[in-house]
Amino acid sequence: MQIATHRSPGFPDQKPGTSGLRKKTRVFLTPGYLENFVQAILDATGGAGGRTYVLGGDGRYFNDRAVQVILRMAAANGAARVIVGRGGILSTPAASNLIRQRATDGGIILSASHNPGGIDEDFGIKFNTPNGGPAPESVTEAIFARARETGEFRILETQDIDLDSLGETTLGGMTVEVVDPVAGYAALMETLFDFAAIRAMFAAGFTMRFDAMHAVTGPYATDILEGRLGAAPGTVINGTPLPDFGGGHPDPNPTWAATLMDEMMGPDAPDFGAASDGDGDRNMIVGRGCYVSPSDSLAVLAEHAAVAPGYARGLAGVARSMPTSAAADRVAQALGIPAFETPTGWKFFGNLLDAGRATICGEESFGTGSDHVREKDGLWAVLLWLNILAATGKPVAQLLADHWARFGRTYYSRHDFEAVDKALADALVGDLRAALPGLPGREVAGMTVATADDFAYTDPVDGSTSAQQGIRVVFADGSRFVLRLSGTGTEGATLRLYLERYEPDPARQAQEVQAALAPVIAAAEEIAGIAARTGRTAPDVVT
Ligand code: G1P
Ligand code: ZN
């Protein structure tokens, strides 16, 4: 077997975003494009010589080819071992778990998460560090610096490796170890949750629907829910992973998981519904006739986590991304534990989790997780909910109502405006940023602006700073809106408008969400002018 060294021009667009490098699949099909980025990962993290990595992806179009290329490059660069999920498949949380359990030097995960898959859709790649978490900005910047330079990449010239049989083979001087993608992850879940109690609940007739959206969690959910926990066959729907996710958009929210939502709001709804995304790190939770917003889900999970054996010792702290609602902060206060507010993106939770300062973390974007891995984890959230339902015996709607009665309700919604002209979006955000100093004291839509700033974060563990992480405008009554540009989109710009209003009075907690937020929506339009400036009169996605 020969090692071939190829010249690479470098690619100036290989800057990782909120979660790794995401591009249209056809961009990744550009000759040398994937290879250049992989070589940059290896070079920028000290070289692959003697190292062990985890490798796998969500099974989307090009996953299979990319895995073969990365294995040959790892071998050509002197790696000692690559642990790869059978068929090149690993959910993001399962990959994070393997990186940690096997004490590896990191891992490469192939996914564009919740973005659609296919030759005309999206592909992505990201590097996770030995703690199992997404590389921090210092690392992604080093990768980008290397990726945009002219350089070389090395690859072993050889046949494809068989990734369908478990066990070890050699590739050049490197060991390729094919592992069951589900087993280690499922074993970890058994240590965290009271499987016996959840099994008893299913045996007593509890019903559930889990929509795997033809994405990577299908095999995990089938094994754990129907296999280990005894949920009825058919509990998991769309459970076969497909390279194009069946033509769907594997994003578990009310818009894209509409079939599940319809069933859960219908007359024959099961007791509990959930969905997960392309790579298995997101979750949506729905009760019978009752949608749980991700911010509320985080708060309820934090409130009741101690019923699960893995969290019985209590939580060290709760962390949420800045645009996520403050509901979890109120729980943290009641529990007497710290609440942290970080920029958007799971990588910002890594230091808090490593330092033992936060146990449970969450984002409004359907991401929740804990210190069991260093990624958000869709099935983990589903299992913690199941554990809480089993321990309390209360239906989802009751848990939510009790939570609001005790802590108040935070009405919350996110409005996404997708594929907006990038220059227009940049100008809109730039102008708003420039207007911030003049906003406090201004009367808008019957409310007074209290504070207005651009969120900047100083990591309490390592002191690193991140500026311009989202513009927030807070009103005197505590309502607020946040505006930021997506760092994961692949087409034009996506404007995300986050809206929030706190309602402590139980008598006023049953309003329709958009109606309850109407003043904040009006104020955001008056101040930021999204409709006026982009011509978009309604958001593309409302969550
Ligand atoms: C989005 C979400 C963010 C999440 C990320 C990866 O990023 O908003 O919370 O961590 O996807 O799943 P964005 O596109 O907003 O940069
Ligand atoms: Zn994801």
Coordinates of C-alpha atoms and ligand atoms in Angstrom, one line a residue:
M1 CA 0.0 0.0 0.0
Q2 CA 1.3 3.4 -1.0
I3 CA 0.9 6.7 0.7
A4 CA 0.1 9.4 -1.9
T5 CA 0.8 13.0 -1.1
H6 CA -1.4 15.5 -3.0
R7 CA -1.0 19.2 -3.3
S8 CA -4.0 21.2 -2.0
P9 CA -4.7 24.8 -2.9
G10 CA -6.4 25.4 0.5
F11 CA -10.0 26.4 0.8
P12 CA -10.8 29.9 2.1
D13 CA -14.4 28.9 2.9
Q14 CA -13.5 26.1 5.4
K15 CA -14.3 28.1 8.5
P16 CA -16.2 26.0 11.0
G17 CA -19.5 27.5 12.3
T18 CA -21.6 26.9 15.4
S19 CA -21.1 23.2 15.0
G20 CA -18.3 22.2 12.6
L21 CA -18.0 22.8 8.9
R22 CA -21.3 22.6 7.0
K23 CA -21.7 23.0 3.3
K24 CA -23.8 21.8 0.5
T25 CA -22.9 18.2 -0.3
R26 CA -21.7 19.2 -3.8
V27 CA -19.2 21.5 -2.2
F28 CA -17.8 18.6 -0.2
L29 CA -17.7 16.7 -3.5
T30 CA -15.2 19.2 -4.9
P31 CA -11.9 17.3 -5.5
G32 CA -9.7 17.5 -2.4
Y33 CA -12.2 19.5 -0.4
L34 CA -12.9 16.9 2.3
E35 CA -9.3 15.8 2.3
N36 CA -8.0 19.3 2.8
F37 CA -10.3 19.8 5.9
V38 CA -9.4 16.4 7.4
Q39 CA -5.7 17.1 6.9
A40 CA -6.2 20.5 8.6
I41 CA -7.9 18.8 11.6
L42 CA -5.0 16.4 12.0
D43 CA -2.3 19.0 11.5
A44 CA -3.9 21.6 13.7
T45 CA -4.3 19.2 16.6
G46 CA -0.7 18.1 16.7
G47 CA -0.7 15.4 14.0
A48 CA -2.2 12.0 13.9
G49 CA 1.0 10.0 14.7
G50 CA 0.3 7.3 17.2
R51 CA -3.2 8.6 18.0
T52 CA -6.5 6.9 18.4
Y53 CA -9.7 8.4 17.1
V54 CA -13.4 7.7 17.0
L55 CA -15.1 8.1 13.6
G56 CA -18.7 7.9 12.5
G57 CA -21.6 9.9 11.2
D58 CA -25.4 10.2 10.9
G59 CA -25.6 8.1 7.7
R60 CA -26.5 10.9 5.4
Y61 CA -25.6 10.9 1.7
F62 CA -21.7 10.8 1.3
N63 CA -21.2 9.5 4.9
D64 CA -20.1 6.1 3.6
R65 CA -17.6 7.6 1.1
A66 CA -16.2 10.2 3.5
V67 CA -15.6 7.5 6.2
Q68 CA -13.5 5.5 3.8
V69 CA -11.4 8.6 2.8
I70 CA -10.9 9.6 6.5
L71 CA -9.8 6.1 7.4
R72 CA -7.2 6.1 4.6
M73 CA -6.0 9.6 5.6
A74 CA -5.7 8.7 9.3
A75 CA -3.6 5.6 8.3
A76 CA -1.4 7.7 5.9
N77 CA -0.9 10.2 8.7
G78 CA 0.3 7.5 11.2
A79 CA -2.7 7.1 13.4
A80 CA -2.6 4.0 15.6
R81 CA -6.3 3.1 15.8
V82 CA -9.6 4.4 14.6
I83 CA -12.8 3.1 16.3
V84 CA -15.6 3.4 13.8
G85 CA -19.3 2.6 14.2
R86 CA -20.6 -0.3 12.1
G87 CA -21.4 0.9 8.6
G88 CA -19.7 4.2 9.5
I89 CA -22.7 5.1 11.7
L90 CA -22.6 6.8 15.1
S91 CA -25.0 9.2 16.6
T92 CA -23.3 12.4 17.9
P93 CA -23.9 11.6 21.6
A94 CA -22.8 8.0 21.0
A95 CA -19.6 9.3 19.4
S96 CA -19.0 11.6 22.3
N97 CA -19.5 8.7 24.7
L98 CA -17.0 6.5 22.8
I99 CA -14.4 9.2 22.7
R100 CA -14.6 9.4 26.5
Q101 CA -15.1 5.8 27.3
R102 CA -12.1 4.7 25.2
A103 CA -10.0 7.7 26.3
T104 CA -9.1 8.5 22.7
D105 CA -7.4 11.6 21.2
G106 CA -10.7 12.8 19.9
G107 CA -13.1 12.0 17.1
I108 CA -14.4 13.0 13.7
I109 CA -18.2 13.2 13.4
L110 CA -19.8 13.4 10.0
S111 CA -23.1 15.2 10.1
A112 CA -25.0 18.4 9.2
S113 CA -27.3 17.6 12.2
H114 CA -30.9 18.7 11.5
N115 CA -30.2 20.0 7.9
P116 CA -31.6 17.8 5.1
G117 CA -29.3 15.2 3.4
G118 CA -28.7 14.3 -0.2
I119 CA -26.5 15.3 -3.1
D120 CA -28.3 18.6 -3.3
E121 CA -28.6 19.1 0.4
D122 CA -26.1 19.4 3.2
F123 CA -23.1 17.6 4.6
G124 CA -20.9 18.4 7.5
I125 CA -17.8 17.4 9.5
K126 CA -16.6 18.3 12.9
F127 CA -13.8 17.4 15.3
N128 CA -14.4 16.6 18.9
T129 CA -11.6 16.8 21.5
P130 CA -10.6 14.1 24.0
N131 CA -13.2 15.3 26.5
G132 CA -15.8 14.2 23.9
G133 CA -17.0 17.7 23.1
P134 CA -17.0 19.9 20.1
A135 CA -13.7 21.6 19.6
P136 CA -13.6 25.0 21.3
E137 CA -13.0 28.1 19.2
S138 CA -9.3 28.1 19.7
V139 CA -9.1 24.7 18.0
T140 CA -11.5 25.5 15.2
E141 CA -9.6 28.7 14.5
A142 CA -6.4 26.7 14.2
I143 CA -8.1 24.2 11.9
F144 CA -9.4 27.0 9.7
A145 CA -6.0 28.7 9.6
R146 CA -4.5 25.5 8.3
A147 CA -7.4 24.7 6.0
R148 CA -7.2 27.9 4.0
E149 CA -3.4 27.6 3.4
T150 CA -1.9 25.9 0.4
G151 CA -0.5 22.6 1.6
E152 CA -0.6 18.9 1.1
F153 CA -2.7 16.0 2.2
R154 CA -1.7 12.4 2.6
I155 CA -3.8 9.4 1.8
L156 CA -3.2 5.7 1.6
E157 CA -4.0 4.2 -1.8
T158 CA -6.0 1.1 -1.2
Q159 CA -9.4 -0.6 -1.5
D160 CA -12.4 0.2 0.7
I161 CA -12.4 -1.3 4.1
D162 CA -15.3 -3.6 5.2
L163 CA -17.2 -1.7 7.9
D164 CA -20.1 -4.1 8.1
S165 CA -18.5 -6.7 10.3
L166 CA -17.6 -6.0 13.9
G167 CA -14.0 -6.5 14.9
E168 CA -10.5 -5.4 14.0
T169 CA -8.7 -5.1 10.7
T170 CA -5.5 -3.3 9.7
L171 CA -5.1 -0.6 7.2
G172 CA -1.4 0.1 6.6
G173 CA 0.0 0.3 10.1
M174 CA -3.3 1.4 11.6
T175 CA -6.0 -0.7 13.4
V176 CA -9.6 -0.2 12.3
E177 CA -11.9 -1.3 15.0
V178 CA -15.6 -1.6 14.0
V179 CA -17.9 -1.4 17.0
D180 CA -21.7 -1.7 17.5
P181 CA -22.9 1.9 17.4
V182 CA -25.7 1.3 19.9
A183 CA -24.3 -1.1 22.6
G184 CA -22.0 1.2 24.6
Y185 CA -24.5 4.1 24.4
A186 CA -27.4 1.9 25.6
A187 CA -25.2 0.6 28.5
L188 CA -24.5 4.2 29.6
M189 CA -28.2 5.0 29.6
E190 CA -28.9 2.0 31.8
T191 CA -26.5 3.5 34.4
L192 CA -28.3 6.8 34.5
F193 CA -32.0 5.9 34.5
D194 CA -34.3 3.6 36.4
F195 CA -35.0 1.3 33.6
A196 CA -37.0 -1.0 35.9
A197 CA -39.5 1.8 36.7
I198 CA -39.8 2.8 33.1
R199 CA -40.3 -0.8 32.1
A200 CA -43.1 -1.2 34.7
M201 CA -44.8 2.0 33.4
F202 CA -44.8 0.6 29.8
A203 CA -46.0 -2.8 31.1
A204 CA -48.9 -1.0 32.8
G205 CA -50.1 0.4 29.5
F206 CA -48.2 3.6 29.1
T207 CA -48.1 4.5 25.4
M208 CA -45.5 6.5 23.4
R209 CA -44.6 7.5 19.9
F210 CA -41.0 8.3 19.0
D211 CA -40.3 9.8 15.6
A212 CA -36.8 9.0 14.5
M213 CA -37.3 11.0 11.3
H214 CA -35.5 8.4 9.2
A215 CA -32.3 9.6 10.9
V216 CA -29.6 8.0 13.0
T217 CA -31.6 7.5 16.3
G218 CA -33.8 4.8 14.8
P219 CA -31.6 1.9 15.8
Y220 CA -30.9 3.5 19.2
A221 CA -34.5 4.2 20.0
T222 CA -35.7 0.8 18.8
D223 CA -33.1 -1.0 20.9
I224 CA -33.6 1.0 24.0
L225 CA -37.4 1.8 24.0
E226 CA -38.9 -1.3 22.4
G227 CA -36.1 -3.7 23.3
R228 CA -34.8 -2.9 26.8
L229 CA -37.9 -1.0 28.1
G230 CA -40.6 -3.0 26.6
A231 CA -42.5 -0.2 24.7
A232 CA -45.0 -1.7 22.3
P233 CA -43.6 -2.6 18.8
G234 CA -44.4 0.4 16.5
T235 CA -43.6 2.9 19.3
V236 CA -40.6 4.0 17.1
I237 CA -41.7 5.3 13.7
N238 CA -39.6 6.3 10.7
G239 CA -36.9 4.1 12.4
T240 CA -34.9 3.2 9.4
P241 CA -32.0 5.6 8.7
L242 CA -32.0 6.8 5.1
P243 CA -29.3 8.8 3.3
D244 CA -31.8 11.5 2.4
F245 CA -33.9 11.1 5.6
G246 CA -36.8 10.0 3.4
G247 CA -36.7 13.4 1.7
G248 CA -37.6 15.1 5.0
H249 CA -36.0 17.7 7.1
P250 CA -34.7 15.8 10.2
D251 CA -35.3 18.6 12.6
P252 CA -37.5 17.7 15.6
N253 CA -39.7 20.7 15.9
P254 CA -43.5 21.3 15.4
T255 CA -42.9 22.4 11.8
W256 CA -40.8 19.5 10.6
A257 CA -42.2 16.8 12.9
A258 CA -45.7 17.7 11.9
T259 CA -46.9 14.1 11.7
L260 CA -46.0 13.4 15.3
M261 CA -47.5 16.7 16.4
D262 CA -50.8 15.9 14.7
E263 CA -51.0 12.6 16.4
M264 CA -50.1 14.1 19.8
M265 CA -52.8 16.8 19.5
G266 CA -55.4 14.3 18.1
P267 CA -58.1 12.3 19.9
D268 CA -56.1 9.1 20.1
A269 CA -52.8 10.6 21.2
P270 CA -50.4 8.4 23.1
D271 CA -49.3 9.4 26.6
F272 CA -45.9 10.7 25.4
G273 CA -44.3 11.7 22.1
A274 CA -40.7 12.6 21.2
A275 CA -38.6 13.1 18.1
S276 CA -34.9 13.4 17.4
D277 CA -32.8 14.9 14.7
G278 CA -30.4 13.8 11.9
D279 CA -27.5 12.9 14.2
G280 CA -29.5 12.2 17.4
D281 CA -28.5 15.1 19.6
R282 CA -31.7 17.1 19.5
N283 CA -35.1 16.2 21.0
M284 CA -38.6 17.4 21.0
I285 CA -40.9 16.5 23.8
V286 CA -44.7 16.4 23.5
G287 CA -47.3 15.2 26.0
R288 CA -50.9 14.2 25.0
G289 CA -52.3 17.5 23.7
C290 CA -49.4 19.4 25.1
Y291 CA -46.2 20.6 23.5
V292 CA -43.3 21.3 25.7
S293 CA -41.0 24.1 24.6
P294 CA -37.3 23.2 24.8
S295 CA -36.7 26.0 27.4
D296 CA -39.5 24.6 29.6
S297 CA -38.2 21.1 29.0
L298 CA -34.8 22.1 30.3
A299 CA -36.4 23.7 33.4
V300 CA -38.7 20.7 34.2
L301 CA -35.7 18.3 33.7
A302 CA -33.6 20.3 36.1
E303 CA -36.5 20.5 38.6
H304 CA -37.0 16.7 38.7
A305 CA -33.6 15.2 37.6
A306 CA -32.9 13.9 41.1
V307 CA -35.5 11.2 40.7
A308 CA -33.1 9.5 38.2
P309 CA -30.4 7.4 39.8
G310 CA -27.7 9.1 37.8
Y311 CA -28.7 12.5 39.2
A312 CA -29.8 11.4 42.7
R313 CA -26.8 13.3 44.2
G314 CA -28.3 16.5 42.9
L315 CA -27.1 18.9 40.3
A316 CA -23.9 21.0 40.5
G317 CA -25.4 23.8 38.3
V318 CA -27.6 24.4 35.3
A319 CA -26.3 26.1 32.1
R320 CA -28.3 27.4 29.2
S321 CA -27.5 29.3 26.0
M322 CA -28.2 33.0 26.2
P323 CA -31.3 32.9 23.8
T324 CA -32.8 30.1 25.9
S325 CA -35.5 31.3 28.3
A326 CA -34.8 32.1 31.9
A327 CA -37.1 29.3 33.1
A328 CA -34.2 27.1 34.1
D329 CA -32.6 29.9 36.1
R330 CA -35.6 30.1 38.4
V331 CA -35.3 26.3 39.0
A332 CA -31.6 26.7 39.8
Q333 CA -32.4 29.5 42.2
A334 CA -34.9 27.3 44.0
L335 CA -32.4 24.4 44.1
G336 CA -29.7 26.8 45.4
I337 CA -27.3 26.0 42.6
P338 CA -25.6 28.3 40.1
A339 CA -27.2 29.1 36.7
F340 CA -24.8 29.8 33.8
E341 CA -25.6 31.7 30.6
T342 CA -23.4 30.9 27.6
P343 CA -23.3 31.8 23.9
T344 CA -25.2 29.6 21.4
G345 CA -23.5 26.3 20.6
W346 CA -22.8 23.2 22.7
K347 CA -19.1 23.8 22.7
F348 CA -19.6 26.6 25.3
F349 CA -20.9 24.1 27.9
G350 CA -17.7 21.9 27.7
N351 CA -15.6 23.8 30.2
L352 CA -18.5 24.0 32.7
L353 CA -19.2 20.3 32.4
D354 CA -15.5 19.4 32.6
A355 CA -15.0 21.5 35.7
G356 CA -18.0 20.0 37.4
R357 CA -19.8 23.3 37.7
A358 CA -22.8 22.4 35.6
T359 CA -24.6 19.0 35.4
I360 CA -27.5 19.8 33.0
C361 CA -27.3 22.1 30.0
G362 CA -29.8 23.1 27.4
E363 CA -30.6 25.3 24.4
E364 CA -33.9 26.6 23.1
S365 CA -33.0 24.8 19.8
F366 CA -34.2 21.4 21.1
G367 CA -30.9 20.6 22.7
T368 CA -30.6 19.2 26.2
G369 CA -27.9 17.1 27.8
S370 CA -25.8 16.5 30.9
D371 CA -22.3 15.7 32.0
H372 CA -22.7 12.0 30.9
V373 CA -21.2 13.0 27.5
R374 CA -20.1 16.4 26.0
E375 CA -22.7 16.7 23.4
K376 CA -26.4 17.4 23.7
D377 CA -28.3 14.1 23.6
G378 CA -31.8 13.6 22.3
L379 CA -32.5 10.1 23.6
W380 CA -31.0 11.0 27.0
A381 CA -33.6 13.8 27.3
V382 CA -36.4 11.4 26.3
L383 CA -35.3 8.8 28.9
L384 CA -35.0 11.4 31.6
W385 CA -38.6 12.5 30.8
L386 CA -39.7 8.9 30.9
N387 CA -37.9 8.4 34.3
I388 CA -39.7 11.5 35.7
L389 CA -43.1 10.4 34.3
A390 CA -42.5 7.0 35.9
A391 CA -41.4 8.4 39.2
T392 CA -44.1 11.0 39.6
G393 CA -46.9 9.2 38.0
K394 CA -48.1 12.5 36.5
P395 CA -48.9 13.2 32.9
V396 CA -46.7 15.7 30.9
A397 CA -49.5 18.3 31.0
Q398 CA -49.7 18.1 34.8
L399 CA -46.0 18.3 35.3
L400 CA -45.9 21.4 33.1
A401 CA -48.9 23.0 34.8
D402 CA -47.4 22.3 38.3
H403 CA -44.1 23.8 37.1
W404 CA -45.7 27.0 35.9
A405 CA -47.8 27.3 39.0
R406 CA -44.6 27.2 41.1
F407 CA -42.1 29.1 39.0
G408 CA -44.3 31.2 36.7
R409 CA -44.6 30.6 32.9
T410 CA -42.1 32.0 30.4
Y411 CA -43.9 32.4 27.1
Y412 CA -41.3 31.7 24.5
S413 CA -40.9 31.5 20.7
R414 CA -38.2 31.6 18.0
H415 CA -38.9 33.0 14.6
D416 CA -36.5 32.0 11.8
F417 CA -36.2 33.9 8.6
E418 CA -34.2 31.6 6.2
A419 CA -32.1 32.2 3.1
V420 CA -32.2 35.9 3.5
D421 CA -29.8 37.9 1.3
K422 CA -26.5 37.8 3.3
A423 CA -25.6 41.5 2.7
L424 CA -29.1 42.5 3.7
A425 CA -29.0 40.4 6.9
D426 CA -25.5 41.7 7.8
A427 CA -26.6 45.3 7.3
L428 CA -29.8 44.7 9.4
V429 CA -27.8 43.3 12.3
G430 CA -25.0 45.9 11.9
D431 CA -27.5 48.8 12.0
L432 CA -29.3 47.3 15.1
R433 CA -25.9 47.0 16.8
A434 CA -25.1 50.6 16.1
A435 CA -28.5 51.7 17.4
L436 CA -28.2 49.8 20.8
P437 CA -26.8 52.7 22.9
G438 CA -29.8 54.9 22.0
L439 CA -32.4 52.3 22.9
P440 CA -32.7 52.3 26.7
G441 CA -35.6 54.5 27.8
R442 CA -37.3 54.3 24.5
E443 CA -41.1 53.5 24.5
V444 CA -41.9 50.8 22.0
A445 CA -45.2 49.0 21.5
G446 CA -46.3 50.1 25.0
M447 CA -43.1 48.9 26.7
T448 CA -40.0 50.7 27.8
V449 CA -36.5 49.4 26.8
A450 CA -34.5 48.8 29.9
T451 CA -31.2 47.5 28.5
A452 CA -29.9 46.7 25.0
D453 CA -26.5 45.1 24.3
D454 CA -24.6 42.6 22.2
F455 CA -23.9 39.5 24.3
A456 CA -20.3 38.9 25.1
Y457 CA -19.1 35.9 27.2
T458 CA -16.2 35.3 29.4
D459 CA -15.7 31.6 30.1
P460 CA -15.6 31.3 33.9
V461 CA -13.3 28.4 33.7
D462 CA -10.5 29.4 31.3
G463 CA -11.2 33.1 30.9
S464 CA -11.6 32.9 27.1
T465 CA -13.9 35.6 25.6
S466 CA -16.4 35.5 22.8
A467 CA -17.9 38.7 21.5
Q468 CA -21.0 39.5 19.3
Q469 CA -23.0 36.5 20.4
G470 CA -26.4 37.9 19.9
I471 CA -28.2 41.2 20.3
R472 CA -30.6 41.4 23.2
V473 CA -33.1 44.0 24.0
V474 CA -34.7 43.8 27.4
F475 CA -37.8 45.7 28.4
A476 CA -38.8 47.1 31.8
D477 CA -41.2 44.2 32.5
G478 CA -38.5 41.6 31.9
S479 CA -39.7 40.7 28.4
R480 CA -37.0 40.6 25.8
F481 CA -36.1 39.8 22.3
V482 CA -32.8 38.5 21.0
L483 CA -31.6 38.6 17.4
R484 CA -28.6 36.7 15.9
L485 CA -27.5 35.2 12.7
S486 CA -27.3 31.4 12.4
G487 CA -23.9 29.9 12.3
T488 CA -25.1 26.6 10.8
G489 CA -27.0 27.6 7.7
T490 CA -25.6 26.8 4.2
E491 CA -27.7 29.2 2.1
G492 CA -27.7 32.9 2.4
A493 CA -28.3 34.1 6.0
T494 CA -30.8 32.8 8.6
L495 CA -32.0 35.5 11.0
R496 CA -33.1 34.1 14.3
L497 CA -35.5 36.2 16.4
Y498 CA -36.0 34.9 20.0
L499 CA -39.0 36.2 21.9
E500 CA -39.7 35.9 25.6
R501 CA -42.2 37.1 28.2
Y502 CA -42.5 36.0 31.8
E503 CA -46.0 35.5 33.4
P504 CA -46.0 34.7 37.1
D505 CA -49.8 34.8 37.5
P506 CA -51.3 31.3 37.1
A507 CA -54.6 32.8 35.9
R508 CA -52.8 34.2 32.8
Q509 CA -50.7 31.1 32.0
A510 CA -53.0 29.5 29.4
Q511 CA -52.7 32.0 26.6
E512 CA -51.8 31.0 23.0
V513 CA -48.0 31.6 22.8
Q514 CA -47.8 33.9 19.8
A515 CA -50.7 36.0 21.2
A516 CA -49.0 36.2 24.6
L517 CA -45.9 37.4 22.8
A518 CA -47.6 39.9 20.5
P519 CA -46.2 43.0 22.1
V520 CA -42.7 41.7 22.1
I521 CA -43.1 40.7 18.4
A522 CA -44.4 44.2 17.6
A523 CA -41.5 45.8 19.5
A524 CA -38.9 43.7 17.8
E525 CA -40.3 44.7 14.4
E526 CA -40.3 48.3 15.3
I527 CA -36.7 48.2 16.5
A528 CA -35.1 45.7 14.1
G529 CA -37.4 46.1 11.1
I530 CA -37.1 42.5 9.8
A531 CA -40.3 42.7 7.7
A532 CA -39.7 46.3 6.7
R533 CA -36.1 45.6 5.5
T534 CA -36.3 42.1 4.1
G535 CA -39.9 42.1 2.8
R536 CA -40.5 38.9 4.9
T537 CA -43.8 39.4 6.5
A538 CA -43.9 36.0 8.3
P539 CA -41.1 33.8 9.6
D540 CA -40.3 30.6 7.7
V541 CA -40.2 28.5 10.8
V542 CA -41.8 29.2 14.2
T543 CA -40.8 27.1 17.2
Ligands
G1P1 C1 -28.2 26.1 15.8 C2 -28.8 26.3 17.2 C3 -27.8 26.1 18.3 C4 -27.2 24.7 18.2 C5 -26.7 24.5 16.8 C6 -26.2 23.1 16.6 O1 -27.1 27.0 15.6 O2 -29.4 27.6 17.2 O3 -28.5 26.3 19.5 O4 -26.2 24.6 19.1 O5 -27.7 24.8 15.8 O6 -27.2 22.2 16.7 P1 -27.3 28.4 14.8 O7 -27.8 27.9 13.4 O8 -28.3 29.2 15.4 O9 -25.9 29.0 14.8
ZN2 ZN -28.0 17.5 15.7

